[in-house]
Coordinates of C-alpha atoms in Angstrom, one line a residue:
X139 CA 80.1 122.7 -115.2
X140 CA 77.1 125.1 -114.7
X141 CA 78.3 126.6 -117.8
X142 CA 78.5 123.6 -120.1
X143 CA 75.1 122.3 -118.9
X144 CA 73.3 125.7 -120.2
X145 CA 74.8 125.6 -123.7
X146 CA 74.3 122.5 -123.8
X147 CA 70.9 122.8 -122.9
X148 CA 70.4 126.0 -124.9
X149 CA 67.1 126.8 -123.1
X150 CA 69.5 129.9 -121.0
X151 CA 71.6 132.8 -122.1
X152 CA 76.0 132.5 -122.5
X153 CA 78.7 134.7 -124.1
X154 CA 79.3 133.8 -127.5
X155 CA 82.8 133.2 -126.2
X156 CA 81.9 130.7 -123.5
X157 CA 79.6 128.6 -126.4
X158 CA 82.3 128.8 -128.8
X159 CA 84.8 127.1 -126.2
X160 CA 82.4 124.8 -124.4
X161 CA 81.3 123.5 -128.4
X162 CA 84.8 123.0 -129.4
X163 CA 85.4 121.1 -126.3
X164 CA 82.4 119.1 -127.3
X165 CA 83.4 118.3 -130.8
X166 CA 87.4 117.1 -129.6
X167 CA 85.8 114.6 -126.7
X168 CA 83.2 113.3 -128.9
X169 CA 80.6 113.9 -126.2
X170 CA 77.4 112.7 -126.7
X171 CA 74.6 113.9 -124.6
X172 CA 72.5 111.6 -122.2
X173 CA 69.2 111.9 -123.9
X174 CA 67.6 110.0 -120.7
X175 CA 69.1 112.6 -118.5
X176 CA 67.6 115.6 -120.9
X177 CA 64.3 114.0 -120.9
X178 CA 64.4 113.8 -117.0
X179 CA 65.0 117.6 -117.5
X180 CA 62.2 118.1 -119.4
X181 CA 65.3 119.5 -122.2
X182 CA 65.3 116.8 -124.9
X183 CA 63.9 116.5 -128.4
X184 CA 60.1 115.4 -127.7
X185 CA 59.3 111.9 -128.8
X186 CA 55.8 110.7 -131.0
X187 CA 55.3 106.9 -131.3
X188 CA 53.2 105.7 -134.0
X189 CA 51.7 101.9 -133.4
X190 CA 50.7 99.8 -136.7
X191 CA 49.4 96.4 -136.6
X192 CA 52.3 95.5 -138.8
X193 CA 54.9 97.3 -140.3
X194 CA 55.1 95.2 -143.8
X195 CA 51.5 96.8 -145.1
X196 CA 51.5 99.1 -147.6
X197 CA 49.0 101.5 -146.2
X198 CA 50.4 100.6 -142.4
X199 CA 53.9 102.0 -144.0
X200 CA 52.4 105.3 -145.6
X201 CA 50.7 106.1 -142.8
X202 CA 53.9 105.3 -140.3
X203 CA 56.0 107.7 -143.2
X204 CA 53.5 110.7 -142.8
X205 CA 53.8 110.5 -139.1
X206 CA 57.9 110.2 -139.3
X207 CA 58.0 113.3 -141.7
X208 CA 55.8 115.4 -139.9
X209 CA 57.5 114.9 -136.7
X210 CA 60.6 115.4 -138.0
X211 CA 59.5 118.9 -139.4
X212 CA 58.6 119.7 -135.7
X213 CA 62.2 118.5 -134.5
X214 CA 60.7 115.3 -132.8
X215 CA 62.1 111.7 -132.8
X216 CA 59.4 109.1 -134.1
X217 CA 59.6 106.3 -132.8
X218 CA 57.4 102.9 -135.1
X219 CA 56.1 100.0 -133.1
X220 CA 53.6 97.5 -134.7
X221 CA 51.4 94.8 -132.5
X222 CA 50.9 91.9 -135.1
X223 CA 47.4 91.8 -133.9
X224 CA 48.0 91.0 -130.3
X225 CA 46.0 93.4 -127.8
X226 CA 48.2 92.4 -124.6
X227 CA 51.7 93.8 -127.1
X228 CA 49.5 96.4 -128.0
X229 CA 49.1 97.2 -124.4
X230 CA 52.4 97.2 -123.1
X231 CA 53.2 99.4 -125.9
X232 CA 51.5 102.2 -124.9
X233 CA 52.4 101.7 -121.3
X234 CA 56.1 101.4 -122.3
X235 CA 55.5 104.7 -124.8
X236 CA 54.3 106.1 -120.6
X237 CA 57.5 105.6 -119.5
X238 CA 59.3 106.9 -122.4
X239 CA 57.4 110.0 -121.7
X240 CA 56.4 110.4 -125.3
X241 CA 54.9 113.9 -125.9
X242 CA 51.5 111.8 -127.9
X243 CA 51.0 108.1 -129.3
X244 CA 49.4 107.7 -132.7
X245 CA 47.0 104.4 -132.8
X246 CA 46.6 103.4 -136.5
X247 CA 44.3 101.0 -137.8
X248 CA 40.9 99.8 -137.1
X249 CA 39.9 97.2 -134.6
X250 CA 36.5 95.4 -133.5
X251 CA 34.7 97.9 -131.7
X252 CA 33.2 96.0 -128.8
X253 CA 32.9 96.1 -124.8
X254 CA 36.6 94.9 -124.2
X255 CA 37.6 97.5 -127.0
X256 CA 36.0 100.5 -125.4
X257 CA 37.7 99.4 -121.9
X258 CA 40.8 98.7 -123.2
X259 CA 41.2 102.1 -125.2
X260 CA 39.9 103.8 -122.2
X261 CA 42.8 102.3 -120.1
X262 CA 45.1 103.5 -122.6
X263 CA 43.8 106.8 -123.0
X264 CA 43.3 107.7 -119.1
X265 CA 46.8 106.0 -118.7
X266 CA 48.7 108.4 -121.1
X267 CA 46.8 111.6 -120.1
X268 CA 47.7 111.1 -116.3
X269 CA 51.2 111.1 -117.7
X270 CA 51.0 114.2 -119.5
X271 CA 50.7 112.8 -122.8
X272 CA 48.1 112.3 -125.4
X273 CA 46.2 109.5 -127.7
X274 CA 45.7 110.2 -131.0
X275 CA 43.7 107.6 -132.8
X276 CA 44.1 107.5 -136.6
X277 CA 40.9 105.4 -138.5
X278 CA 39.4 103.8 -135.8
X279 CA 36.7 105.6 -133.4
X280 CA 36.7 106.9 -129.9
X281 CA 35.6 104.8 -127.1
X282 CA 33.3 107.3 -125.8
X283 CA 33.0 111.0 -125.4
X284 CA 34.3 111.6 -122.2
X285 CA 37.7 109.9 -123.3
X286 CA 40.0 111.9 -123.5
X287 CA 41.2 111.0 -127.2
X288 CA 42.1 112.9 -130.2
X289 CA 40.7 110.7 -133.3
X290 CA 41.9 111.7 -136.9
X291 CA 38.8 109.8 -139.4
X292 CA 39.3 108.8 -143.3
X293 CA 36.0 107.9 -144.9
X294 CA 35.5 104.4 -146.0
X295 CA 32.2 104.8 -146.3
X296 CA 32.0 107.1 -148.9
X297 CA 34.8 105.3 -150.8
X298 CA 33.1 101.7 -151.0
X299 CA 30.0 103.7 -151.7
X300 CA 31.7 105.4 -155.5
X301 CA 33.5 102.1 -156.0
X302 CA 30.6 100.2 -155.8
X303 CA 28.6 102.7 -157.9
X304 CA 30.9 102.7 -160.6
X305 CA 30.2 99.1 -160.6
X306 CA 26.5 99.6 -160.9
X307 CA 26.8 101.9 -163.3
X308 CA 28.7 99.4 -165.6
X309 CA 25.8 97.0 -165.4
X310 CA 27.2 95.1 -162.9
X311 CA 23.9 93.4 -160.2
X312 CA 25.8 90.4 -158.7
X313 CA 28.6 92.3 -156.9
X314 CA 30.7 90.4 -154.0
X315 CA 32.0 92.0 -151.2
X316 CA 35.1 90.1 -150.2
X317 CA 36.2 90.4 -146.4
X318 CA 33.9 89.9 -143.7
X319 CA 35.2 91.2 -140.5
X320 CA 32.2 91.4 -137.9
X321 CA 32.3 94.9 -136.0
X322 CA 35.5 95.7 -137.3
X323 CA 36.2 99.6 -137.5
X324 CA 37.8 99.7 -140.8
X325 CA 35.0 96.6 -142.6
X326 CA 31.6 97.5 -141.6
X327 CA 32.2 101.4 -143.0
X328 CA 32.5 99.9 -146.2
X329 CA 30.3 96.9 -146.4
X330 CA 27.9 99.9 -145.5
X331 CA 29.0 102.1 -148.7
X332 CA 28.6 98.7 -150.5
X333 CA 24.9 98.0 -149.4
X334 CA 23.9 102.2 -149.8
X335 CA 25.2 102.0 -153.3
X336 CA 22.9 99.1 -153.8
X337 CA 20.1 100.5 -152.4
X338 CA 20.6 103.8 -154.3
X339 CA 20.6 101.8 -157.6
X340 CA 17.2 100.0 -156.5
X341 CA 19.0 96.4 -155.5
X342 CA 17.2 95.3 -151.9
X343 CA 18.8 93.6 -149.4
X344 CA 18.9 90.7 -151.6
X345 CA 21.0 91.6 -153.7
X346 CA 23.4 91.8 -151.0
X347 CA 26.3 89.0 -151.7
X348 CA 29.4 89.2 -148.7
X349 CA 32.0 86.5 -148.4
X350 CA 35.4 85.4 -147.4
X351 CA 37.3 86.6 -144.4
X352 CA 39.9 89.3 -143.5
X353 CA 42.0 91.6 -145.3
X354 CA 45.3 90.9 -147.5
X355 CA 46.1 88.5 -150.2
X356 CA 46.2 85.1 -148.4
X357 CA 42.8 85.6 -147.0
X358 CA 41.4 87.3 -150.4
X359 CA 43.1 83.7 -152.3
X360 CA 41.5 81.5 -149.9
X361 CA 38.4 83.0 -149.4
X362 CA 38.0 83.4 -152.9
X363 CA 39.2 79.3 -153.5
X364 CA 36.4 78.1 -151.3
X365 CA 33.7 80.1 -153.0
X366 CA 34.3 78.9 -156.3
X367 CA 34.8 75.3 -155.2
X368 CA 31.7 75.9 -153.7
X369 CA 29.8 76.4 -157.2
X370 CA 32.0 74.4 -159.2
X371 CA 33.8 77.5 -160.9
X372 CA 30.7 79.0 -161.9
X373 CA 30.2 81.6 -159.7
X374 CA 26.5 83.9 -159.6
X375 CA 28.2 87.1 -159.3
X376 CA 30.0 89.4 -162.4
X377 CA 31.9 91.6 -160.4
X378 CA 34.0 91.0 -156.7
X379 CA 35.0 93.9 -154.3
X380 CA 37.7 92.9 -151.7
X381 CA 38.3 94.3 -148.9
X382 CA 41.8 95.4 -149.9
X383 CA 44.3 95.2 -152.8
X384 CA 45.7 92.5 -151.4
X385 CA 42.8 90.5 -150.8
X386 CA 41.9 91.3 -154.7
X387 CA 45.3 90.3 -156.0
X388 CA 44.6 87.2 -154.2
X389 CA 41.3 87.1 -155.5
X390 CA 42.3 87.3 -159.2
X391 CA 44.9 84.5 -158.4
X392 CA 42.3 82.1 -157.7
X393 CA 40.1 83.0 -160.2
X394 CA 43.2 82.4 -162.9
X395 CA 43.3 79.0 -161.3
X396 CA 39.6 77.9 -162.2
X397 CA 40.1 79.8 -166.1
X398 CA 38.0 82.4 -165.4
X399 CA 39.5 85.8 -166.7
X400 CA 39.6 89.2 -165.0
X401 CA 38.4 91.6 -166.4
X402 CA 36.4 89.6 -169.4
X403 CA 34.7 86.8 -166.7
X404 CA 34.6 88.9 -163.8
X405 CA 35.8 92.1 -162.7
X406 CA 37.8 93.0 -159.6
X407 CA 38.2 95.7 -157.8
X408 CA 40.3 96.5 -154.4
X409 CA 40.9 100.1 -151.6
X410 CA 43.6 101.4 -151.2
X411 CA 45.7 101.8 -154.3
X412 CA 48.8 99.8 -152.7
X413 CA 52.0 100.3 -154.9
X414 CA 51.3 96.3 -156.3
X415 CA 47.8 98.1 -157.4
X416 CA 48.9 99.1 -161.2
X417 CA 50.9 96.7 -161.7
X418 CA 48.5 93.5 -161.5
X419 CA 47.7 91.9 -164.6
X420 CA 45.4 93.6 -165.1
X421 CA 45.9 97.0 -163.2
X422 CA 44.0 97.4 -160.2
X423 CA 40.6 99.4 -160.0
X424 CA 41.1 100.6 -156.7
X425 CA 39.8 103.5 -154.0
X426 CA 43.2 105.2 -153.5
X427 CA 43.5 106.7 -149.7
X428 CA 45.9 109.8 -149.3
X429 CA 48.0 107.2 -146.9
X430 CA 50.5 109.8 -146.1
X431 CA 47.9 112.9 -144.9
X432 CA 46.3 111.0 -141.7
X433 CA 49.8 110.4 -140.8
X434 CA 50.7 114.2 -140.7
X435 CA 47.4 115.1 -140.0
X436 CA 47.2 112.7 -136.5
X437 CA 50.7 115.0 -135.7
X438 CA 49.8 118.4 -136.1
X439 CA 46.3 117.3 -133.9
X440 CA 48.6 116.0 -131.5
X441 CA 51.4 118.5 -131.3
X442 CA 49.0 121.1 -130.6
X443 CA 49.3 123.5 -127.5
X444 CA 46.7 124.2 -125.6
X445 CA 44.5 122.1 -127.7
X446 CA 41.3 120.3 -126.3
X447 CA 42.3 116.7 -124.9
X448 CA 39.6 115.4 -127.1
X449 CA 38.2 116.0 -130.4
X450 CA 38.2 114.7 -134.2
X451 CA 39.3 115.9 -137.4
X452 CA 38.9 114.2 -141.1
X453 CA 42.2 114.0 -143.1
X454 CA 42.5 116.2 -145.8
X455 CA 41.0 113.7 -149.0
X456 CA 39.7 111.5 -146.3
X457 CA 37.5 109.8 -148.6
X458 CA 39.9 108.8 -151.3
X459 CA 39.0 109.0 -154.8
X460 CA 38.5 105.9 -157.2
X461 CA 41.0 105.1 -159.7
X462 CA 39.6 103.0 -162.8
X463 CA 42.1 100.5 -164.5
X464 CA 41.7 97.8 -166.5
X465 CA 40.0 94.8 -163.8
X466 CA 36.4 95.7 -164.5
X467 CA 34.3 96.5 -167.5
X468 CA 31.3 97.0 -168.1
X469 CA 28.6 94.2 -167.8
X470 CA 27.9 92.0 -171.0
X471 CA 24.6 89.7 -171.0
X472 CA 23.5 87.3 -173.9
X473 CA 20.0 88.6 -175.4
X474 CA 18.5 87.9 -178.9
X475 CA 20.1 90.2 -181.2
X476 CA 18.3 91.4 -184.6
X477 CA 22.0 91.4 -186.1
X478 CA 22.9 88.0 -185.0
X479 CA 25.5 89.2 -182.6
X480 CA 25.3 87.3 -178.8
X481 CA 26.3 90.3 -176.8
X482 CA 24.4 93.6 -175.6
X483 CA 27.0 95.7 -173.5
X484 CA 25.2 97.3 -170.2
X485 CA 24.7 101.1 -169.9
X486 CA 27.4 103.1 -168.2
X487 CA 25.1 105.6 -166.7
X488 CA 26.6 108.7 -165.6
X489 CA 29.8 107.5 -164.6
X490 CA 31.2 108.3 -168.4
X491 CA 29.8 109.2 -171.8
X492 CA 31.9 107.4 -173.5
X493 CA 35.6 106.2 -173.0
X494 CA 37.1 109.6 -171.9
X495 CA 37.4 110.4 -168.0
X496 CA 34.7 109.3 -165.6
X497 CA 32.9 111.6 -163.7
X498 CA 32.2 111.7 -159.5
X499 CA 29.7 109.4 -158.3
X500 CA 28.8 111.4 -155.5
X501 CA 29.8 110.9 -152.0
X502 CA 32.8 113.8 -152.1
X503 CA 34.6 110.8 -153.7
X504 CA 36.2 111.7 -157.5
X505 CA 36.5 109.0 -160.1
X506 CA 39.5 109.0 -162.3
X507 CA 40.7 107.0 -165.4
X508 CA 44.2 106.2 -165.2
X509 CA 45.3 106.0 -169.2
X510 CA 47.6 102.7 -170.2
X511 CA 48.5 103.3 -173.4
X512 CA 48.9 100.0 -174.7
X513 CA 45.8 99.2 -173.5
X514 CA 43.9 102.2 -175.2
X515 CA 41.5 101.7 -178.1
X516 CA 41.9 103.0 -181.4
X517 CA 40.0 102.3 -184.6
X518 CA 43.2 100.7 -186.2
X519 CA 43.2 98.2 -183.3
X520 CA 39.9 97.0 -184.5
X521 CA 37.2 95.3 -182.5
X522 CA 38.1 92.0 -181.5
X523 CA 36.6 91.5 -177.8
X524 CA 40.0 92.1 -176.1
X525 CA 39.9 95.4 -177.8
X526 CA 36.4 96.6 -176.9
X527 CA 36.8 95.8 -173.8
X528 CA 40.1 97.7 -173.1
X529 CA 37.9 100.7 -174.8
X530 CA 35.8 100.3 -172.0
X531 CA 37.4 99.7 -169.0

């Protein structure tokens, strides 16, 4: 018995004869190994849990992956949990990841950061460490300090700050921001890029134009509904920025309701380059967010020996980069022309120099072009509106 327990367990030395045997007898019972007795042992394959908010989100679901491949790299079982928004499931998640004995738990998604928040994340963390395991939090902060958390950041800051500058830069002034979620972790970061790229183009605060409520594309189609009803379907602003690409495809759904065309009426753009992002009608303009790297990255911070029990550590390409499509163009305003023609078409800036690849805006964040070819303008395609616009975009 002593003997079969040891190969079994491989963690001491046998005769190659004895494993041979004990393996064979093994494969002709079909034994299967108690994994709850080998975790008891301390013997077992080490097990990560990753908790989402829900498992059906894009970006939830690339993050989940990175976590899942990484951990099977190591030889660790993953295990994928998701919340639906409910703190008390959230809680007895990690407590039943406690008694699971899972080697770390990976925390994704951001969260309103208040009083209750602090407390409850410090339960959690205290909770897991007293149990020899370890928090890792993946885009939302730290409670404090002191706690003994491992946090893994992505910068949404600095990708609502290029987004929002390429729309300046097109001669856009009357930008929404689509998505208000007071304190949230993941919402103020980038209502912040939004309002620095306006006050680095010279717009004060009141310019400032923030609406609607939540992420994903029920909330992005209502929100968007109640605005225009609310000025008759002529809306003040030229460009919208939702809070996701899910909001924005909901966005541009309500907008084709009231007849009023994206990109030629108003421009839309979206974060975080979902799969549904290029294939919109039109393609998505989007901040695109390496989903998979926090993932891996919150896995190697975690599965680190003798690491500190607390500390932080921006993915690799934490601040995205911004991919331009076809939902925005550049600005077009109605001035007296000396050749008759109604339109003057607003400066790019130094986004572009003309309709080749765009340049960074700053902020570590690069801007790219993603080419459509049948959407690419050539002299034989003349220059009917639809076409100088697509030259554009």
């Amino acid at each position: 018995m002593a003997t079969v327990s040891r190969v079994l367990a491989g963690n001491y030395p046998t005769s190659a004869t004895a494993r041979a045997k004990v393996l064979r007898a093994v494969r002709d019972l079909d034994h299967v190994v108690d994994g709850r007795a080998r975790a008891l042992a301390g013997t077992g394959p080490k097990t990560v849990a990753v908790i989402v908010m829900s498992v059906d989100s894009p970006f939830y679901a690339s993050v989940a992956q990175g976590v899942e491949q990484e951990a099977a790299a190591g030889g660790r079982l993953c295990m994928v949990c998701s919340h639906g928004g409910d703190e008390a499931r959230e809680l007895a998640l990690v407590q039943m990841m406690r008694e699971q004995r899972a080697e770390f738990v990976v925390l994704v998604g951001g969260a309103v950061e208040d009083e209750r928040y602090r407390a409850r994340l410090g339960e959690y963390a205290y909770g897991l460490a007293a149990a020899g395991s370890r928090l890792v939090l993946c885009g939302r902060p730290a409670p404090g300090p002191e706690t003994p958390v491992l946090v893994v950041e992505y910068d949404n800051e600095a990708g609502a700050y290029a987004l929002v500058s390429h729309l300046l830069s097109a001669g856009h002034r009357n930008i929404l921001y689509l998505g208000r979620l007071p304190g949230h972790t993941t919402v103020e970061p980038r209502i912040a890029g939004y309002r620095r790229a306006l006050a680095d183009h010279g717009l004060g605060p009141g310019a400032e134009r923030i609406g609607g409520w939540g992420f994903g594309r029920d909330h992005g189609y209502a929100s968007m509904r109640q605005i225009l009803a609310e000025c008759d379907g002529r809306p003040d602003f030229t460009a919208v920025f939702a809070g996701d690409d899910r909001a924005a495809a909901g966005a541009m759904a309500a907008l084709r309701e009231r007849g009023l065309r994206t990109p030629e009426d108003v421009s839309v753009v979206g974060y975080n380059d979902d799969a549904l992002a290029q294939d919109l009608n039109p393609p998505l303009t989007t901040v695109r967010i390496p989903a998979y790297e926090p993932g891996r990255e919150a896995v190697r911070l975690g599965a680190r020996r003798g690491a500190a029990r607390r500390g932080r550590r921006a993915a690799p390409g934490s601040g995205g980069s911004c991919w331009v499509r076809t939902s925005c163009c550049a600005r077009r305003w109605r001035v007296p022309g000396r050749d008759g023609g109604p339109y003057v078409r607003g400066p790019y800036g130094s986004v572009t120099d003309g309709p080749g690849v765009r340049s960074s805006t700053g902020g570590g964040v690069s801007v790219r072009t993603e080419p459509e070819p049948s959407r690419t303008w050539t002299a034989a395609a003349g220059r009917s509106r639809r076409s100088l616009c697509s030259r554009w975009c």
